[in-house]
């Protein structure tokens, strides 16, 4: 499959409560080449203990498959949590690029960004990406098990 | 209207339906295989099985149970992480879990034609089409069988694809309806048009528990759950962090406290969820190997039904050609039905149809098998039919008499039957006669009496057309139709003349067979090689537009030549032309199969009786008698000296056993004798043969054939049988001229 980058610019999308200052974070997730259907992804913020804080983005429209985004589903699967923060599922080799609002309070405060992923008839991955949330633009490669080839964010 | 919907829909969506059926067949087969591979675990509880697995697999994330019983375990530990198949009885790993890529491709093809979610609409459309086809098909079937109640009664026997279409459709209708409905439901729910009750899961408990995690095998919620009812058991992501088990079962979902083993926020499946699961089970056979097997069979039937349906439509279209201006059955005043084997009868029907239309009549023309239960406006019914074999119905009429039984034709309908055939055959227009009798028994009056047309004779046809025209107040006439047969070029290889100096010599002619190329498109040129066997007929036309003459063939297509035996008739155009041929000359003709005139298979003795050139097919039968079944040949010729046809071959066959006995009679001998006389002399031997189940084949002039019947009839009477009885058993056959 060709590497298609689809960009979803989200105008004023933050449905998050405006706790103080917020800024825009751009998330870029590139998937590996794998055989199978398009992947569902949940990109969210947890504290250092892994406790859920915020949903940043959910790829995949059908709520009935959200239970396969295992860790995220335990806390973040209430519709209010991701209202306006969903888009299409992401295919093999494709890149998802989204910009969302994020409160300053979560930056450089020991929080991290995690990604849960699932593909029909294939493995569900809990937190296949775990990356500290800091002010610097950061890039990280995915593990052997997951579908994510690389993930980067910048402000 | 219904039939039109049925046909148009199946043509429009036929390809998609066939893709669905073919992929459905593969999917149900794989479901069945999965069922057969996974051993049933009876009476096991989830706690015991999970503990067993935990003994072999470190770091279990989740245990899923497929509807087939297959247990899939996902694990992740320091050294490895993977998904594996596990044996529930031992807890041991069987193999890594690798769902087949090919199978998932096939599933995508089935669900969305590989087009992504846009394709789901199309698959839904295919399911909807199937549903409409089932409904219209059931309606057509009921109408064809004569009422809804008859759907459950046996279907009268029949032949041909359209009969089997009916039979197969009847048996598969209920299962097809289930497949279509469940497919439609699944498609709608995947589009989000119908809720499947899976959007809202119970929320993961926020509260933490304080008790330390208990042993897996002791958790009561797991201990009381039968393995059969397990869907998925998800382990706590971090056992240090006081997480919960997520447990999904056949009846509901919730969480289990690893400390107390109690259910937390258990939620029973609602109606929508249960409906979805039922539809899923019905559509996939995932829960029952038997149902998966049935679904596979039904998929095969869908393939057959689409194929046979489209083929039958094409055949109708092709045979009927385009009939511009054809009125629907419920509006026509003249109903013109056609029983045709090869299509010649159709060409006459078309001529008639055209002229009736030009005369301002509303005419409905169709094949006899398309007899409708009702013709509300019809005043007259015209039937044009040929006869197949021994008085049987031709292909496009084989269901007619059955349909007639269930079709209350109005008593004031006037009927005319026109039969086509060949007066050389025993059952000349036999089927046409049968149809007319049947209609008369129903109290229908005749517009015109039956007329039988011998070999497409134009003068007889036009006589009928004129009478019909007088009745209808129209001017009707037929023009000649060239039979659509493959003309062959026959090149004379050798000729052997007997009685050359007599008035009517006989000749054995051997021809090489080559095909006349016809410029009628690619399809018609690629015709398979001509097959023929002794007893089949070679038709030679004496001139353009004239009816052909038929000669029995003495050889088969695996011999090097086509062999016939011809006596020169005084004033006979055809025989004179054939006798005038020199080696190397060519003539055109075509082969007419004659499957009824040949020995039936088996080891019963055969009595062959012939006179003159009627020896040709009989010597052919002896020639092909590789199994050395007893053949008794009686032949009458003119003179032993000048006209002993096949003399050397006959003695050769007697010597090598292909012939058991040869009875000869010569009419110009010192003691003149005919073949009948020769038979009479052997009466007791013949009676013994007939008693043994012998079959009789007679070839020659009408007079001779009558004489032979005269000799054999009393013999058969003594045995308590008759020529007619033998004929009905297929043991007495004549080819006379």
PDB file of N, CA and C in Angstrom, chain B residues 340-410:
ATOM      1  N   UNK B 340     -40.079 -26.663 -29.158  1.00  0.00           N
ATOM      2  CA  UNK B 340     -39.031 -26.764 -30.156  1.00  0.00           C
ATOM      3  C   UNK B 340     -37.815 -27.435 -29.564  1.00  0.00           C
ATOM      4  N   UNK B 341     -37.186 -28.297 -30.342  1.00  0.00           N
ATOM      5  CA  UNK B 341     -35.973 -28.945 -29.857  1.00  0.00           C
ATOM      6  C   UNK B 341     -34.755 -28.181 -30.342  1.00  0.00           C
ATOM      7  N   UNK B 342     -34.702 -27.941 -31.626  1.00  0.00           N
ATOM      8  CA  UNK B 342     -33.509 -27.307 -32.184  1.00  0.00           C
ATOM      9  C   UNK B 342     -33.711 -25.854 -32.544  1.00  0.00           C
ATOM     10  N   UNK B 343     -34.942 -25.397 -32.631  1.00  0.00           N
ATOM     11  CA  UNK B 343     -35.163 -23.994 -32.941  1.00  0.00           C
ATOM     12  C   UNK B 343     -35.853 -23.764 -34.275  1.00  0.00           C
ATOM     13  N   UNK B 344     -36.015 -24.842 -35.085  1.00  0.00           N
ATOM     14  CA  UNK B 344     -36.665 -24.663 -36.383  1.00  0.00           C
ATOM     15  C   UNK B 344     -38.121 -24.255 -36.198  1.00  0.00           C
ATOM     16  N   UNK B 345     -38.785 -24.915 -35.256  1.00  0.00           N
ATOM     17  CA  UNK B 345     -40.186 -24.596 -35.019  1.00  0.00           C
ATOM     18  C   UNK B 345     -40.345 -23.135 -34.622  1.00  0.00           C
ATOM     19  N   UNK B 346     -39.341 -22.640 -33.854  1.00  0.00           N
ATOM     20  CA  UNK B 346     -39.381 -21.230 -33.449  1.00  0.00           C
ATOM     21  C   UNK B 346     -39.388 -20.291 -34.652  1.00  0.00           C
ATOM     22  N   UNK B 347     -38.640 -20.670 -35.686  1.00  0.00           N
ATOM     23  CA  UNK B 347     -38.564 -19.749 -36.815  1.00  0.00           C
ATOM     24  C   UNK B 347     -39.923 -19.646 -37.518  1.00  0.00           C
ATOM     25  N   UNK B 348     -40.695 -20.744 -37.530  1.00  0.00           N
ATOM     26  CA  UNK B 348     -42.049 -20.657 -38.093  1.00  0.00           C
ATOM     27  C   UNK B 348     -42.940 -19.836 -37.173  1.00  0.00           C
ATOM     28  N   UNK B 349     -42.763 -20.039 -35.872  1.00  0.00           N
ATOM     29  CA  UNK B 349     -43.579 -19.287 -34.913  1.00  0.00           C
ATOM     30  C   UNK B 349     -43.336 -17.791 -35.071  1.00  0.00           C
ATOM     31  N   UNK B 350     -42.079 -17.440 -35.310  1.00  0.00           N
ATOM     32  CA  UNK B 350     -41.747 -16.020 -35.468  1.00  0.00           C
ATOM     33  C   UNK B 350     -42.449 -15.431 -36.690  1.00  0.00           C
ATOM     34  N   UNK B 351     -42.443 -16.224 -37.769  1.00  0.00           N
ATOM     35  CA  UNK B 351     -43.129 -15.735 -38.978  1.00  0.00           C
ATOM     36  C   UNK B 351     -44.602 -15.480 -38.687  1.00  0.00           C
ATOM     37  N   UNK B 352     -45.200 -16.421 -37.984  1.00  0.00           N
ATOM     38  CA  UNK B 352     -46.626 -16.322 -37.682  1.00  0.00           C
ATOM     39  C   UNK B 352     -46.871 -15.124 -36.767  1.00  0.00           C
ATOM     40  N   UNK B 353     -46.019 -14.976 -35.773  1.00  0.00           N
ATOM     41  CA  UNK B 353     -46.128 -13.888 -34.806  1.00  0.00           C
ATOM     42  C   UNK B 353     -46.096 -12.536 -35.517  1.00  0.00           C
ATOM     43  N   UNK B 354     -45.135 -12.405 -36.394  1.00  0.00           N
ATOM     44  CA  UNK B 354     -44.961 -11.162 -37.144  1.00  0.00           C
ATOM     45  C   UNK B 354     -46.219 -10.815 -37.941  1.00  0.00           C
ATOM     46  N   UNK B 355     -46.771 -11.839 -38.623  1.00  0.00           N
ATOM     47  CA  UNK B 355     -47.914 -11.571 -39.489  1.00  0.00           C
ATOM     48  C   UNK B 355     -49.168 -11.299 -38.678  1.00  0.00           C
ATOM     49  N   UNK B 356     -49.314 -11.975 -37.543  1.00  0.00           N
ATOM     50  CA  UNK B 356     -50.484 -11.728 -36.696  1.00  0.00           C
ATOM     51  C   UNK B 356     -50.414 -10.309 -36.128  1.00  0.00           C
ATOM     52  N   UNK B 357     -49.197  -9.886 -35.741  1.00  0.00           N
ATOM     53  CA  UNK B 357     -49.006  -8.525 -35.234  1.00  0.00           C
ATOM     54  C   UNK B 357     -49.336  -7.510 -36.313  1.00  0.00           C
ATOM     55  N   UNK B 358     -48.837  -7.795 -37.537  1.00  0.00           N
ATOM     56  CA  UNK B 358     -49.077  -6.878 -38.649  1.00  0.00           C
ATOM     57  C   UNK B 358     -50.573  -6.778 -38.910  1.00  0.00           C
ATOM     58  N   UNK B 359     -51.315  -7.857 -38.613  1.00  0.00           N
ATOM     59  CA  UNK B 359     -52.764  -7.847 -38.784  1.00  0.00           C
ATOM     60  C   UNK B 359     -53.475  -7.163 -37.626  1.00  0.00           C
ATOM     61  N   UNK B 360     -52.710  -6.566 -36.727  1.00  0.00           N
ATOM     62  CA  UNK B 360     -53.316  -5.780 -35.658  1.00  0.00           C
ATOM     63  C   UNK B 360     -53.772  -6.603 -34.460  1.00  0.00           C
ATOM     64  N   UNK B 361     -53.290  -7.851 -34.351  1.00  0.00           N
ATOM     65  CA  UNK B 361     -53.696  -8.682 -33.215  1.00  0.00           C
ATOM     66  C   UNK B 361     -52.698  -8.544 -32.083  1.00  0.00           C
ATOM     67  N   UNK B 362     -53.203  -8.684 -30.858  1.00  0.00           N
ATOM     68  CA  UNK B 362     -52.306  -8.711 -29.693  1.00  0.00           C
ATOM     69  C   UNK B 362     -51.917 -10.162 -29.444  1.00  0.00           C
ATOM     70  N   UNK B 363     -50.667 -10.473 -29.693  1.00  0.00           N
ATOM     71  CA  UNK B 363     -50.203 -11.859 -29.642  1.00  0.00           C
ATOM     72  C   UNK B 363     -49.162 -12.028 -28.545  1.00  0.00           C
ATOM     73  N   UNK B 364     -49.305 -13.091 -27.781  1.00  0.00           N
ATOM     74  CA  UNK B 364     -48.255 -13.452 -26.822  1.00  0.00           C
ATOM     75  C   UNK B 364     -47.618 -14.743 -27.301  1.00  0.00           C
ATOM     76  N   UNK B 365     -46.327 -14.664 -27.550  1.00  0.00           N
ATOM     77  CA  UNK B 365     -45.616 -15.840 -28.041  1.00  0.00           C
ATOM     78  C   UNK B 365     -44.598 -16.263 -27.006  1.00  0.00           C
ATOM     79  N   UNK B 366     -44.565 -17.555 -26.665  1.00  0.00           N
ATOM     80  CA  UNK B 366     -43.625 -18.059 -25.654  1.00  0.00           C
ATOM     81  C   UNK B 366     -43.431 -19.545 -25.892  1.00  0.00           C
ATOM     82  N   UNK B 367     -42.488 -20.133 -25.164  1.00  0.00           N
ATOM     83  CA  UNK B 367     -42.324 -21.578 -25.303  1.00  0.00           C
ATOM     84  C   UNK B 367     -43.431 -22.272 -24.514  1.00  0.00           C
ATOM     85  N   UNK B 368     -43.701 -23.526 -24.856  1.00  0.00           N
ATOM     86  CA  UNK B 368     -44.822 -24.238 -24.227  1.00  0.00           C
ATOM     87  C   UNK B 368     -44.599 -24.402 -22.725  1.00  0.00           C
ATOM     88  N   UNK B 369     -43.322 -24.473 -22.330  1.00  0.00           N
ATOM     89  CA  UNK B 369     -43.030 -24.586 -20.900  1.00  0.00           C
ATOM     90  C   UNK B 369     -43.361 -23.317 -20.133  1.00  0.00           C
ATOM     91  N   UNK B 370     -43.604 -22.240 -20.861  1.00  0.00           N
ATOM     92  CA  UNK B 370     -43.941 -20.983 -20.186  1.00  0.00           C
ATOM     93  C   UNK B 370     -45.445 -20.773 -20.151  1.00  0.00           C
ATOM     94  N   UNK B 371     -46.201 -21.860 -20.242  1.00  0.00           N
ATOM     95  CA  UNK B 371     -47.661 -21.767 -20.143  1.00  0.00           C
ATOM     96  C   UNK B 371     -48.022 -21.058 -18.835  1.00  0.00           C
ATOM     97  N   UNK B 372     -48.853 -20.041 -18.951  1.00  0.00           N
ATOM     98  CA  UNK B 372     -49.256 -19.271 -17.772  1.00  0.00           C
ATOM     99  C   UNK B 372     -50.545 -19.843 -17.195  1.00  0.00           C
ATOM    100  N   UNK B 373     -50.751 -19.659 -15.913  1.00  0.00           N
ATOM    101  CA  UNK B 373     -51.990 -20.173 -15.320  1.00  0.00           C
ATOM    102  C   UNK B 373     -53.234 -19.447 -15.853  1.00  0.00           C
ATOM    103  N   UNK B 374     -53.063 -18.203 -16.298  1.00  0.00           N
ATOM    104  CA  UNK B 374     -54.239 -17.447 -16.722  1.00  0.00           C
ATOM    105  C   UNK B 374     -53.948 -16.636 -17.983  1.00  0.00           C
ATOM    106  N   UNK B 375     -54.890 -16.681 -18.925  1.00  0.00           N
ATOM    107  CA  UNK B 375     -54.836 -15.796 -20.080  1.00  0.00           C
ATOM    108  C   UNK B 375     -56.198 -15.107 -20.161  1.00  0.00           C
ATOM    109  N   UNK B 376     -56.408 -14.041 -19.413  1.00  0.00           N
ATOM    110  CA  UNK B 376     -57.773 -13.492 -19.280  1.00  0.00           C
ATOM    111  C   UNK B 376     -58.396 -13.026 -20.595  1.00  0.00           C
ATOM    112  N   UNK B 377     -57.577 -12.510 -21.524  1.00  0.00           N
ATOM    113  CA  UNK B 377     -58.154 -11.940 -22.742  1.00  0.00           C
ATOM    114  C   UNK B 377     -58.089 -12.875 -23.947  1.00  0.00           C
ATOM    115  N   UNK B 378     -57.560 -14.083 -23.732  1.00  0.00           N
ATOM    116  CA  UNK B 378     -57.245 -14.923 -24.887  1.00  0.00           C
ATOM    117  C   UNK B 378     -58.493 -15.484 -25.547  1.00  0.00           C
ATOM    118  N   UNK B 379     -58.486 -15.466 -26.878  1.00  0.00           N
ATOM    119  CA  UNK B 379     -59.571 -16.070 -27.656  1.00  0.00           C
ATOM    120  C   UNK B 379     -59.105 -17.373 -28.287  1.00  0.00           C
ATOM    121  N   UNK B 380     -57.835 -17.385 -28.698  1.00  0.00           N
ATOM    122  CA  UNK B 380     -57.382 -18.619 -29.314  1.00  0.00           C
ATOM    123  C   UNK B 380     -55.938 -18.945 -28.951  1.00  0.00           C
ATOM    124  N   UNK B 381     -55.703 -20.245 -28.912  1.00  0.00           N
ATOM    125  CA  UNK B 381     -54.400 -20.766 -28.496  1.00  0.00           C
ATOM    126  C   UNK B 381     -53.827 -21.562 -29.659  1.00  0.00           C
ATOM    127  N   UNK B 382     -52.669 -21.122 -30.159  1.00  0.00           N
ATOM    128  CA  UNK B 382     -52.014 -21.835 -31.251  1.00  0.00           C
ATOM    129  C   UNK B 382     -50.788 -22.535 -30.695  1.00  0.00           C
ATOM    130  N   UNK B 383     -50.662 -23.814 -30.990  1.00  0.00           N
ATOM    131  CA  UNK B 383     -49.510 -24.568 -30.490  1.00  0.00           C
ATOM    132  C   UNK B 383     -48.724 -25.105 -31.664  1.00  0.00           C
ATOM    133  N   UNK B 384     -47.461 -24.752 -31.740  1.00  0.00           N
ATOM    134  CA  UNK B 384     -46.578 -25.266 -32.788  1.00  0.00           C
ATOM    135  C   UNK B 384     -45.553 -26.137 -32.094  1.00  0.00           C
ATOM    136  N   UNK B 385     -45.552 -27.427 -32.401  1.00  0.00           N
ATOM    137  CA  UNK B 385     -44.593 -28.259 -31.673  1.00  0.00           C
ATOM    138  C   UNK B 385     -44.005 -29.360 -32.526  1.00  0.00           C
ATOM    139  N   UNK B 386     -42.756 -29.631 -32.268  1.00  0.00           N
ATOM    140  CA  UNK B 386     -42.122 -30.789 -32.881  1.00  0.00           C
ATOM    141  C   UNK B 386     -42.259 -31.953 -31.910  1.00  0.00           C
ATOM    142  N   UNK B 387     -41.703 -33.089 -32.289  1.00  0.00           N
ATOM    143  CA  UNK B 387     -41.754 -34.270 -31.436  1.00  0.00           C
ATOM    144  C   UNK B 387     -40.338 -34.755 -31.265  1.00  0.00           C
ATOM    145  N   UNK B 388     -40.040 -35.206 -30.066  1.00  0.00           N
ATOM    146  CA  UNK B 388     -38.675 -35.655 -29.809  1.00  0.00           C
ATOM    147  C   UNK B 388     -38.686 -37.145 -29.559  1.00  0.00           C
ATOM    148  N   UNK B 389     -37.747 -37.850 -30.172  1.00  0.00           N
ATOM    149  CA  UNK B 389     -37.620 -39.282 -29.925  1.00  0.00           C
ATOM    150  C   UNK B 389     -38.910 -40.019 -30.234  1.00  0.00           C
ATOM    151  N   UNK B 390     -39.260 -40.981 -29.396  1.00  0.00           N
ATOM    152  CA  UNK B 390     -40.447 -41.808 -29.615  1.00  0.00           C
ATOM    153  C   UNK B 390     -41.687 -41.096 -29.109  1.00  0.00           C
ATOM    154  N   UNK B 391     -42.041 -40.006 -29.730  1.00  0.00           N
ATOM    155  CA  UNK B 391     -43.280 -39.322 -29.353  1.00  0.00           C
ATOM    156  C   UNK B 391     -43.175 -38.529 -28.078  1.00  0.00           C
ATOM    157  N   UNK B 392     -41.956 -38.199 -27.656  1.00  0.00           N
ATOM    158  CA  UNK B 392     -41.814 -37.401 -26.436  1.00  0.00           C
ATOM    159  C   UNK B 392     -41.845 -35.914 -26.753  1.00  0.00           C
ATOM    160  N   UNK B 393     -41.996 -35.131 -25.675  1.00  0.00           N
ATOM    161  CA  UNK B 393     -42.046 -33.685 -25.834  1.00  0.00           C
ATOM    162  C   UNK B 393     -40.655 -33.162 -26.142  1.00  0.00           C
ATOM    163  N   UNK B 394     -40.562 -32.142 -26.995  1.00  0.00           N
ATOM    164  CA  UNK B 394     -39.258 -31.501 -27.179  1.00  0.00           C
ATOM    165  C   UNK B 394     -38.898 -30.702 -25.928  1.00  0.00           C
ATOM    166  N   UNK B 395     -37.633 -30.299 -25.848  1.00  0.00           N
ATOM    167  CA  UNK B 395     -37.130 -29.650 -24.632  1.00  0.00           C
ATOM    168  C   UNK B 395     -37.993 -28.494 -24.142  1.00  0.00           C
ATOM    169  N   UNK B 396     -38.400 -27.638 -25.056  1.00  0.00           N
ATOM    170  CA  UNK B 396     -39.082 -26.435 -24.590  1.00  0.00           C
ATOM    171  C   UNK B 396     -40.553 -26.710 -24.292  1.00  0.00           C
ATOM    172  N   UNK B 397     -40.967 -27.995 -24.335  1.00  0.00           N
ATOM    173  CA  UNK B 397     -42.355 -28.324 -24.022  1.00  0.00           C
ATOM    174  C   UNK B 397     -42.448 -29.437 -22.993  1.00  0.00           C
ATOM    175  N   UNK B 398     -41.302 -29.858 -22.425  1.00  0.00           N
ATOM    176  CA  UNK B 398     -41.335 -31.071 -21.598  1.00  0.00           C
ATOM    177  C   UNK B 398     -42.150 -30.921 -20.316  1.00  0.00           C
ATOM    178  N   UNK B 399     -42.432 -29.679 -19.926  1.00  0.00           N
ATOM    179  CA  UNK B 399     -43.230 -29.505 -18.715  1.00  0.00           C
ATOM    180  C   UNK B 399     -44.677 -29.127 -19.046  1.00  0.00           C
ATOM    181  N   UNK B 400     -44.980 -29.053 -20.344  1.00  0.00           N
ATOM    182  CA  UNK B 400     -46.264 -28.467 -20.748  1.00  0.00           C
ATOM    183  C   UNK B 400     -47.468 -29.225 -20.206  1.00  0.00           C
ATOM    184  N   UNK B 401     -47.474 -30.558 -20.399  1.00  0.00           N
ATOM    185  CA  UNK B 401     -48.666 -31.310 -19.997  1.00  0.00           C
ATOM    186  C   UNK B 401     -48.873 -31.225 -18.489  1.00  0.00           C
ATOM    187  N   UNK B 402     -47.776 -31.214 -17.741  1.00  0.00           N
ATOM    188  CA  UNK B 402     -47.867 -31.054 -16.288  1.00  0.00           C
ATOM    189  C   UNK B 402     -48.460 -29.705 -15.923  1.00  0.00           C
ATOM    190  N   UNK B 403     -47.980 -28.668 -16.609  1.00  0.00           N
ATOM    191  CA  UNK B 403     -48.487 -27.319 -16.331  1.00  0.00           C
ATOM    192  C   UNK B 403     -49.968 -27.217 -16.683  1.00  0.00           C
ATOM    193  N   UNK B 404     -50.326 -27.917 -17.771  1.00  0.00           N
ATOM    194  CA  UNK B 404     -51.709 -27.861 -18.244  1.00  0.00           C
ATOM    195  C   UNK B 404     -52.668 -28.368 -17.160  1.00  0.00           C
ATOM    196  N   UNK B 405     -52.218 -29.373 -16.419  1.00  0.00           N
ATOM    197  CA  UNK B 405     -53.047 -29.925 -15.345  1.00  0.00           C
ATOM    198  C   UNK B 405     -53.392 -28.887 -14.294  1.00  0.00           C
ATOM    199  N   UNK B 406     -52.534 -27.900 -14.163  1.00  0.00           N
ATOM    200  CA  UNK B 406     -52.741 -26.913 -13.105  1.00  0.00           C
ATOM    201  C   UNK B 406     -53.169 -25.573 -13.665  1.00  0.00           C
ATOM    202  N   UNK B 407     -53.491 -25.572 -14.957  1.00  0.00           N
ATOM    203  CA  UNK B 407     -53.815 -24.307 -15.591  1.00  0.00           C
ATOM    204  C   UNK B 407     -55.248 -24.353 -16.104  1.00  0.00           C
ATOM    205  N   UNK B 408     -56.175 -23.682 -15.440  1.00  0.00           N
ATOM    206  CA  UNK B 408     -57.581 -23.757 -15.860  1.00  0.00           C
ATOM    207  C   UNK B 408     -57.822 -22.882 -17.080  1.00  0.00           C
ATOM    208  N   UNK B 409     -57.568 -23.440 -18.258  1.00  0.00           N
ATOM    209  CA  UNK B 409     -57.800 -22.669 -19.480  1.00  0.00           C
ATOM    210  C   UNK B 409     -59.298 -22.483 -19.658  1.00  0.00           C
ATOM    211  N   UNK B 410     -59.734 -21.286 -20.072  1.00  0.00           N
ATOM    212  CA  UNK B 410     -61.172 -21.064 -20.250  1.00  0.00           C
ATOM    213  C   UNK B 410     -61.729 -21.990 -21.328  1.00  0.00           C
TER     214      UNK B 410
END
